[in-house]
PDB file of C-alpha atoms in Angstrom:
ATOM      1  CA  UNK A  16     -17.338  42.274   2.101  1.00 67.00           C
ATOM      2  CA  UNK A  17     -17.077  38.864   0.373  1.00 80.00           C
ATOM      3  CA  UNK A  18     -13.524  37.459  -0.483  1.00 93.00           C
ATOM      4  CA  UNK A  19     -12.612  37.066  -4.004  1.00 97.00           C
ATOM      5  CA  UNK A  20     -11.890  33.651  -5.250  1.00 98.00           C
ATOM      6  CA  UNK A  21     -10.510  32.469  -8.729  1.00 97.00           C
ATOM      7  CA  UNK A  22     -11.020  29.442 -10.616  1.00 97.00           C
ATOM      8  CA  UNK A  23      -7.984  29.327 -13.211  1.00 96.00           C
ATOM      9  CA  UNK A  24     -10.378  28.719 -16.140  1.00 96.00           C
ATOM     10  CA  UNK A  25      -8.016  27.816 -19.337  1.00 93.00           C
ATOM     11  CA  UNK A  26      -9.647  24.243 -19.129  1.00 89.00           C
ATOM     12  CA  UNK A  27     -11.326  21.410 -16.759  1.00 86.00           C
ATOM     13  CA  UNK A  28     -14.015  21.469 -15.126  1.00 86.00           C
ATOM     14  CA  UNK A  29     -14.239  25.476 -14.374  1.00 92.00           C
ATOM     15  CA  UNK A  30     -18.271  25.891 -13.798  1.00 93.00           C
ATOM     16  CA  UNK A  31     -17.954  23.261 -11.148  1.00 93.00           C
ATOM     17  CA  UNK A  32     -15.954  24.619  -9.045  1.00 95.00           C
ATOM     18  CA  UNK A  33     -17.419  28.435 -10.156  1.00 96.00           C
ATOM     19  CA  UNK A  34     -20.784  26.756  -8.008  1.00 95.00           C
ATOM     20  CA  UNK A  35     -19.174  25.346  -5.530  1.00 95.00           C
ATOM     21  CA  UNK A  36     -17.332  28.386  -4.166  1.00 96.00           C
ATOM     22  CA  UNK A  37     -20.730  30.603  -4.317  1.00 95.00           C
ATOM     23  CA  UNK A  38     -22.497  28.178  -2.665  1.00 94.00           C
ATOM     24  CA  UNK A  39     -19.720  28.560   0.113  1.00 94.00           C
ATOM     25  CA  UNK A  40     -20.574  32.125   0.433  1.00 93.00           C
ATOM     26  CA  UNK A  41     -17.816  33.973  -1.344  1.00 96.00           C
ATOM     27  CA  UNK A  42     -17.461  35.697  -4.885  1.00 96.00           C
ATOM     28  CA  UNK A  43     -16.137  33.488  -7.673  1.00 97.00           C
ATOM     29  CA  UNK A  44     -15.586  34.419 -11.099  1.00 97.00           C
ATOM     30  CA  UNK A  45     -13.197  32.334 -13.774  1.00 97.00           C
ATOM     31  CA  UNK A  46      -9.413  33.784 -14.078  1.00 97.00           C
ATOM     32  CA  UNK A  47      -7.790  33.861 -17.481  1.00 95.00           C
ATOM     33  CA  UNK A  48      -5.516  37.016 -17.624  1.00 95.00           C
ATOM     34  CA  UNK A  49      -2.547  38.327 -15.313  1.00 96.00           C
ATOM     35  CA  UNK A  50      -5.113  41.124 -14.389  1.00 96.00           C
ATOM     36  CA  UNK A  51      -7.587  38.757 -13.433  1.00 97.00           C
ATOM     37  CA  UNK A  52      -5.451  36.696 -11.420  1.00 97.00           C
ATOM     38  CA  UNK A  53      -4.152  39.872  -9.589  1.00 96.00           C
ATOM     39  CA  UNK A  54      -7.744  40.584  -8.882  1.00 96.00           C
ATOM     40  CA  UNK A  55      -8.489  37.520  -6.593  1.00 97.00           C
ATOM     41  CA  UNK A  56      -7.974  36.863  -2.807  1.00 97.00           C
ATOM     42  CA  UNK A  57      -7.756  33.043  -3.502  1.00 97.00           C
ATOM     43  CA  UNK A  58      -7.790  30.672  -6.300  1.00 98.00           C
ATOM     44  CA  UNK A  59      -8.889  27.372  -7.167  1.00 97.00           C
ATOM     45  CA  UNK A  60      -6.621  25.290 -10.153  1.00 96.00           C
ATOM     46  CA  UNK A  61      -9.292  22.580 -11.461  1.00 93.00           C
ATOM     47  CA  UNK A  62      -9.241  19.024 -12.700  1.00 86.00           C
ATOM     48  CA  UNK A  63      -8.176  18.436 -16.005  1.00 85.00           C
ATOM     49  CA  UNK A  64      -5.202  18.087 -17.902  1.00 86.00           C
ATOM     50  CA  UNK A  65      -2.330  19.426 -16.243  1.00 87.00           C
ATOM     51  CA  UNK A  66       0.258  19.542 -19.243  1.00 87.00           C
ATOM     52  CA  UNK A  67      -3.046  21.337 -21.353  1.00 90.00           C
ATOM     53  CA  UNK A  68      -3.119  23.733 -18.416  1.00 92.00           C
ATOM     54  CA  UNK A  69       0.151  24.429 -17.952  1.00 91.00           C
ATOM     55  CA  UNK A  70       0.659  25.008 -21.555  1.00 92.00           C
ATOM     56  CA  UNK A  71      -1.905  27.634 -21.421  1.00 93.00           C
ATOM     57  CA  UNK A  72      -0.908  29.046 -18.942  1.00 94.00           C
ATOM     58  CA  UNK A  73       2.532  30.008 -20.383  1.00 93.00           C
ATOM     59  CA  UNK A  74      -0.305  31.063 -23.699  1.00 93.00           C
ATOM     60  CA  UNK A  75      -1.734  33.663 -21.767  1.00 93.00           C
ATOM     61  CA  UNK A  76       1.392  34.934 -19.967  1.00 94.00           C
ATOM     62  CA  UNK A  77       0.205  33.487 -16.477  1.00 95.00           C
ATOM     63  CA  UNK A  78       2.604  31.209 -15.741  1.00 94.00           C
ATOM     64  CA  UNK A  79       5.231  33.761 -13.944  1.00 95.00           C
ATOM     65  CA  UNK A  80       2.258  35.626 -12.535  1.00 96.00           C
ATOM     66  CA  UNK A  81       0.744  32.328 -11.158  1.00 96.00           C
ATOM     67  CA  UNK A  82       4.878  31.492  -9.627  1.00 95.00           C
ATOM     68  CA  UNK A  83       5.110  35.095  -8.223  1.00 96.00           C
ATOM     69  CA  UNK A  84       1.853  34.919  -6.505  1.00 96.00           C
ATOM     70  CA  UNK A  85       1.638  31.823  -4.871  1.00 96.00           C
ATOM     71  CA  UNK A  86       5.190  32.522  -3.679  1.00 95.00           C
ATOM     72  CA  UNK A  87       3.893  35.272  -2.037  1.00 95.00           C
ATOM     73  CA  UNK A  88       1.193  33.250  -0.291  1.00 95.00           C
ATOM     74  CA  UNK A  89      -2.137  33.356  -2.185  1.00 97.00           C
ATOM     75  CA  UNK A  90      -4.156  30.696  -1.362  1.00 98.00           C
ATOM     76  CA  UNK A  91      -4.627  27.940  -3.910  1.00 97.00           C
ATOM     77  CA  UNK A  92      -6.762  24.434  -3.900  1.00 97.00           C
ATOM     78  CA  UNK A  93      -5.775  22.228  -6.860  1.00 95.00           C
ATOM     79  CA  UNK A  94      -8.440  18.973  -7.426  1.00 93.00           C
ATOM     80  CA  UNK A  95      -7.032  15.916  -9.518  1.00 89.00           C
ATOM     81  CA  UNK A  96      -4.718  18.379 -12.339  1.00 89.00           C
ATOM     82  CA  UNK A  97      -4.373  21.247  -9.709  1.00 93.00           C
ATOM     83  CA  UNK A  98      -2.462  18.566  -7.284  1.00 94.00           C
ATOM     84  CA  UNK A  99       0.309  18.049 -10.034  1.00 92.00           C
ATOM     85  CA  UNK A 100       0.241  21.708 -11.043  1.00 94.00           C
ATOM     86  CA  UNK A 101       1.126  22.650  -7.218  1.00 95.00           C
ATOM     87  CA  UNK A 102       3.686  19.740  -6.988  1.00 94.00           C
ATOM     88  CA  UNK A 103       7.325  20.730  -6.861  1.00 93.00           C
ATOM     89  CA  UNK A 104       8.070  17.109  -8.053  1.00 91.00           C
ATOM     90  CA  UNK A 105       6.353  14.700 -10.849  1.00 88.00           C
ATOM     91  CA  UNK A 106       7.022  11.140 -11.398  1.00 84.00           C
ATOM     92  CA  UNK A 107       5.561  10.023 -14.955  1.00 73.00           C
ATOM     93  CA  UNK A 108       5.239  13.863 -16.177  1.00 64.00           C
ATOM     94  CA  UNK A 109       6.387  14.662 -19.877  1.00 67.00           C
ATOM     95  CA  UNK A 110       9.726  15.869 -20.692  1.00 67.00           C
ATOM     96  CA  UNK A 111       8.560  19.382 -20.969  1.00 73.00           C
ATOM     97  CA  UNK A 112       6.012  19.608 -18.328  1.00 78.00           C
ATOM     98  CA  UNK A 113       5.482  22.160 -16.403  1.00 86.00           C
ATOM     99  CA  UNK A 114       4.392  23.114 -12.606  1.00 89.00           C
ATOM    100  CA  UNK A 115       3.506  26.367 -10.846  1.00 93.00           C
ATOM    101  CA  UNK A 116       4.689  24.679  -7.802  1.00 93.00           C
ATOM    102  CA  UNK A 117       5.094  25.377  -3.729  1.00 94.00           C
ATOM    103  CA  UNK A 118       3.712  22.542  -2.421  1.00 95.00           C
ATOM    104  CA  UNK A 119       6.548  20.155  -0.991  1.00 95.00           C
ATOM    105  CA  UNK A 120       5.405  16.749  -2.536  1.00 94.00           C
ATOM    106  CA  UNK A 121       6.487  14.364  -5.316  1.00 90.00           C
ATOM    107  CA  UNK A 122       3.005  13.341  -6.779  1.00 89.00           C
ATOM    108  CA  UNK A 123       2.953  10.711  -9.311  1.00 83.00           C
ATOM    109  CA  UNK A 124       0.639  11.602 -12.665  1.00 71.00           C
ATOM    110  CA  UNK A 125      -1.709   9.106 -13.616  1.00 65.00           C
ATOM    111  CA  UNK A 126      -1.471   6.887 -10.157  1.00 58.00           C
ATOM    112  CA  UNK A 127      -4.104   5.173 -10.125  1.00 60.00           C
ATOM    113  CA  UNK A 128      -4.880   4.189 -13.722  1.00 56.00           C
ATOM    114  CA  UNK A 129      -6.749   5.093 -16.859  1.00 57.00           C
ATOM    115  CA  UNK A 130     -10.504   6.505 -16.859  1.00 49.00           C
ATOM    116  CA  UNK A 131     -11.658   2.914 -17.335  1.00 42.00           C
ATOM    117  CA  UNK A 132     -10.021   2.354 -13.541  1.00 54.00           C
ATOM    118  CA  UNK A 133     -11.528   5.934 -12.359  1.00 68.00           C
ATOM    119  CA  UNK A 134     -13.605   4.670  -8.430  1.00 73.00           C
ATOM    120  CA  UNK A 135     -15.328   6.357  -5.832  1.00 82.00           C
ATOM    121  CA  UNK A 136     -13.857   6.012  -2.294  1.00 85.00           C
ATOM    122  CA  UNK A 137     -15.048   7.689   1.149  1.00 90.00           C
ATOM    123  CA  UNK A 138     -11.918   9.344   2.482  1.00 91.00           C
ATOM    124  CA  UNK A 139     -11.370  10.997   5.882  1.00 93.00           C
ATOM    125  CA  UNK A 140      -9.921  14.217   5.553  1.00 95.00           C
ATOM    126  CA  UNK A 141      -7.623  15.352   8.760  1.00 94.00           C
ATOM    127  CA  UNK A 142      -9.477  19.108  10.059  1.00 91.00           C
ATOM    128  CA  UNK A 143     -12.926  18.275   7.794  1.00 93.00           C
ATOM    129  CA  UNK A 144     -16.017  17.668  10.508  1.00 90.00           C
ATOM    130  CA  UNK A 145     -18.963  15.607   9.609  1.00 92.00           C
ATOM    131  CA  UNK A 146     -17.368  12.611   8.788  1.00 92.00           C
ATOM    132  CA  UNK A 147     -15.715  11.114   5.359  1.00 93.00           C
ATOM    133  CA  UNK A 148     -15.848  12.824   2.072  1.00 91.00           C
ATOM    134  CA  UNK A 149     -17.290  10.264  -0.624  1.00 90.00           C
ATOM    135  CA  UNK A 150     -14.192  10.844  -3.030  1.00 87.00           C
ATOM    136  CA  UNK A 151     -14.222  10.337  -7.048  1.00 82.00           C
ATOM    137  CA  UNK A 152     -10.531   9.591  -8.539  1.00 80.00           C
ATOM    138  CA  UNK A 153     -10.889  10.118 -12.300  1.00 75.00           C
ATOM    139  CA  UNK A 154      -7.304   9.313 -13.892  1.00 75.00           C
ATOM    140  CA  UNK A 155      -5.991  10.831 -10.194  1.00 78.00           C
ATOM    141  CA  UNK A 156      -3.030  11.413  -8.955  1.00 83.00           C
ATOM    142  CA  UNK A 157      -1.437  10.489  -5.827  1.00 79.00           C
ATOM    143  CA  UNK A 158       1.469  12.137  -3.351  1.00 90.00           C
ATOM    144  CA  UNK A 159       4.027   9.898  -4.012  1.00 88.00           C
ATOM    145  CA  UNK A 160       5.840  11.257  -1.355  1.00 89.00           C
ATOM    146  CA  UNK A 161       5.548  14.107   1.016  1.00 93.00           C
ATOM    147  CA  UNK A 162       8.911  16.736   2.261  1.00 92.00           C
ATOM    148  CA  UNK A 163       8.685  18.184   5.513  1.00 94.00           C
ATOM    149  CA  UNK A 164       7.321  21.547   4.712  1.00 93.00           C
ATOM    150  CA  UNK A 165       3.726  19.839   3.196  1.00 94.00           C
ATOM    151  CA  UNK A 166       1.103  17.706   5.788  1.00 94.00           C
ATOM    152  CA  UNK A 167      -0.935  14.660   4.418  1.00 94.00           C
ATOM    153  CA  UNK A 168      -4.780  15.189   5.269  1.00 96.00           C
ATOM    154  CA  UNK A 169      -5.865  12.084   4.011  1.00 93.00           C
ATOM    155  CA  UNK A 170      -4.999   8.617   2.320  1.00 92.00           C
ATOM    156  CA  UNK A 171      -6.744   5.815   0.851  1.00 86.00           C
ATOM    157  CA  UNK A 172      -7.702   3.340   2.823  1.00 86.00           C
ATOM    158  CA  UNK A 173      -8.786   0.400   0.552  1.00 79.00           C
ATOM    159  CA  UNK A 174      -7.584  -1.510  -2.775  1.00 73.00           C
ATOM    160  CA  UNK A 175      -4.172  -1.795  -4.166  1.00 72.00           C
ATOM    161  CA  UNK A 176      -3.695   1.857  -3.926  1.00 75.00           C
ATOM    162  CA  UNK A 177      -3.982   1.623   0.527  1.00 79.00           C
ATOM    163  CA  UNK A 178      -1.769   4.245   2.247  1.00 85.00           C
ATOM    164  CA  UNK A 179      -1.162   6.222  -0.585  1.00 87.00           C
ATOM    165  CA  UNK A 180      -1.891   9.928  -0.112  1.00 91.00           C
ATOM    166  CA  UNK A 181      -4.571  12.088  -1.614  1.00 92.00           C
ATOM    167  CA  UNK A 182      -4.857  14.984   0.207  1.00 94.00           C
ATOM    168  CA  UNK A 183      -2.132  17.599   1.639  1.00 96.00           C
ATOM    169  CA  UNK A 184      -1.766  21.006   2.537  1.00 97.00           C
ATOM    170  CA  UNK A 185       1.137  23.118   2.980  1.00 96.00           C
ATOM    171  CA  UNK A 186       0.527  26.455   4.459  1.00 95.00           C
ATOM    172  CA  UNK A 187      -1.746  28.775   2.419  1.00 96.00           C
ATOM    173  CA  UNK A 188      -1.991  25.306   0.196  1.00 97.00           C
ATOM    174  CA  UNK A 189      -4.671  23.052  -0.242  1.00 97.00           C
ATOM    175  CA  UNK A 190      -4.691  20.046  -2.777  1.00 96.00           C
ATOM    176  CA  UNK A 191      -6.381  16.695  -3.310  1.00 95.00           C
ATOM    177  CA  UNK A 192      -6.361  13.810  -5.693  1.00 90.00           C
ATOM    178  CA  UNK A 193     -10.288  13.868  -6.075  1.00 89.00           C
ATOM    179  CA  UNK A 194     -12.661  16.088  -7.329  1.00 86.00           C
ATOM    180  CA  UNK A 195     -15.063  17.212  -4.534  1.00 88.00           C
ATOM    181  CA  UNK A 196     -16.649  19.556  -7.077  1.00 87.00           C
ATOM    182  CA  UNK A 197     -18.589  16.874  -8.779  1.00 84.00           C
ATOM    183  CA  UNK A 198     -20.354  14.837  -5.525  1.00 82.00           C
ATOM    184  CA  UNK A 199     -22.233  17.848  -4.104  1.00 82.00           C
ATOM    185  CA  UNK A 200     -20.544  17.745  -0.724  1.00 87.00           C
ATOM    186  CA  UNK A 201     -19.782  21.461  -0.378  1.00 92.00           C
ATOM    187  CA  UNK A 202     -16.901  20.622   2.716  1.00 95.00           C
ATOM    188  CA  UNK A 203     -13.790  21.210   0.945  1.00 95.00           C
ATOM    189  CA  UNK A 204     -14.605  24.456  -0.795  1.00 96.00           C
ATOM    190  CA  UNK A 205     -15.677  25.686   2.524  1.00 95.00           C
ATOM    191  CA  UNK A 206     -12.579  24.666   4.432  1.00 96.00           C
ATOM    192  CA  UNK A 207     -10.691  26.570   1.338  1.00 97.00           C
ATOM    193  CA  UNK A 208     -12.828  29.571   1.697  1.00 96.00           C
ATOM    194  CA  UNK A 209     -11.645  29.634   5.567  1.00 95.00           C
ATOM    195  CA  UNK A 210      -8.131  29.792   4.647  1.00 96.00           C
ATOM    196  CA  UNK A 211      -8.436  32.259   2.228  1.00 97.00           C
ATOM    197  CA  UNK A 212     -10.850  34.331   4.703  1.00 95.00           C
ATOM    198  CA  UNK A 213      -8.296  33.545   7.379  1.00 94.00           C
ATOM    199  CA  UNK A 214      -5.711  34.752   4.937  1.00 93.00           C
ATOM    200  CA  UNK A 215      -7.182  37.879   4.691  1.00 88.00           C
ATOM    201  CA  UNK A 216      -7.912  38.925   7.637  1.00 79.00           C
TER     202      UNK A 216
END
């Protein structure tokens, strides 16, 4: 029997990320209400804006849920937005926003510029065979820094922005700075799937 696997779909780029998890072999399906969310073995937070997200998320009375859950170990991947929305600490965030949290990093919103300074990268990603991911940073954050409970996977290597991390994972955790859902390299989503599989199990 397949696992389950949520994309929180309140806004970003939800249908991305909807194909990229079937193509890995599981069922996906969007998540917008607390029974939705309870429905899912895993769950994917998407690019977008996180303070839009997060304020929809309180909307729709998932906020708590979304806290409760990952506290009690669902898995969760968070691309670009997700990252901040899985951060325990922002640098640059708005005085009211808001994080689900878990994942023992400081991430900075914004890092690496506007959309004008979006790039494309190739990234190797600690765990991921078949060599580097081609990575696309579209007003991305970075890990500013990262506590002792959370692992870096991968940093930039190139440009102003060298050494700066993109990629971490803290237990049942998964985030990254780039949107793998938009370059067709299926990697990621698979290595997600695993955990959640491996979560399961």
């Amino acid at each position: 029997m397949p696992v389950k696997i949520g994309v929180l779909a309140l806004q970003g780029d939800v249908r991305e990320h909807l194909a990229a998890l079937t193509a890995a072999g599981v069922e996906a399906m969007p998540v917008r209400r607390p029974d939705e969310l309870a429905a899912v073995d895993g769950l994917v937070l998407p690019g977008g804006e996180s303070t839009t997200i997060a304020k929809l998320a309180r909307t729709f009375d998932l906020i708590e849920p979304l806290r409760a859950r990952i506290k009690d170990g669902l898995p969760v991947y968070g691309s670009c937005a997700g990252l901040i929305l899985l951060a325990d600490r922002i640098v640059d965030g708005t005085s009211d926003q808001e994080t689900f949290g878990g994942l023992d990093v400081t991430v900075r919103r914004n890092a690496f510029g506007r959309q004008v300074d979006s790039f494309e990268e190739d990234v190797t990603i600690d765990g991921l065979s078949g060599g580097p991911v081609h990575a696309v940073f579209i007003r991305a954050p970075w890990v500013e820094s990262v506590g002792p409970a959370a692992t870096a996977l991968a940093a930039v290597t190139t440009g102003p922005a060298a050494g700066k991390v993109v990629a971490v994972r803290q237990r049942q955790l998964l985030a990254t700075s780039f949107h793998p859902e938009l370059m067709g390299d299926g990697r990621v989503h698979a290595y997600f799937c695993d955990m959640v599989r491996n979560a399961v199990t």
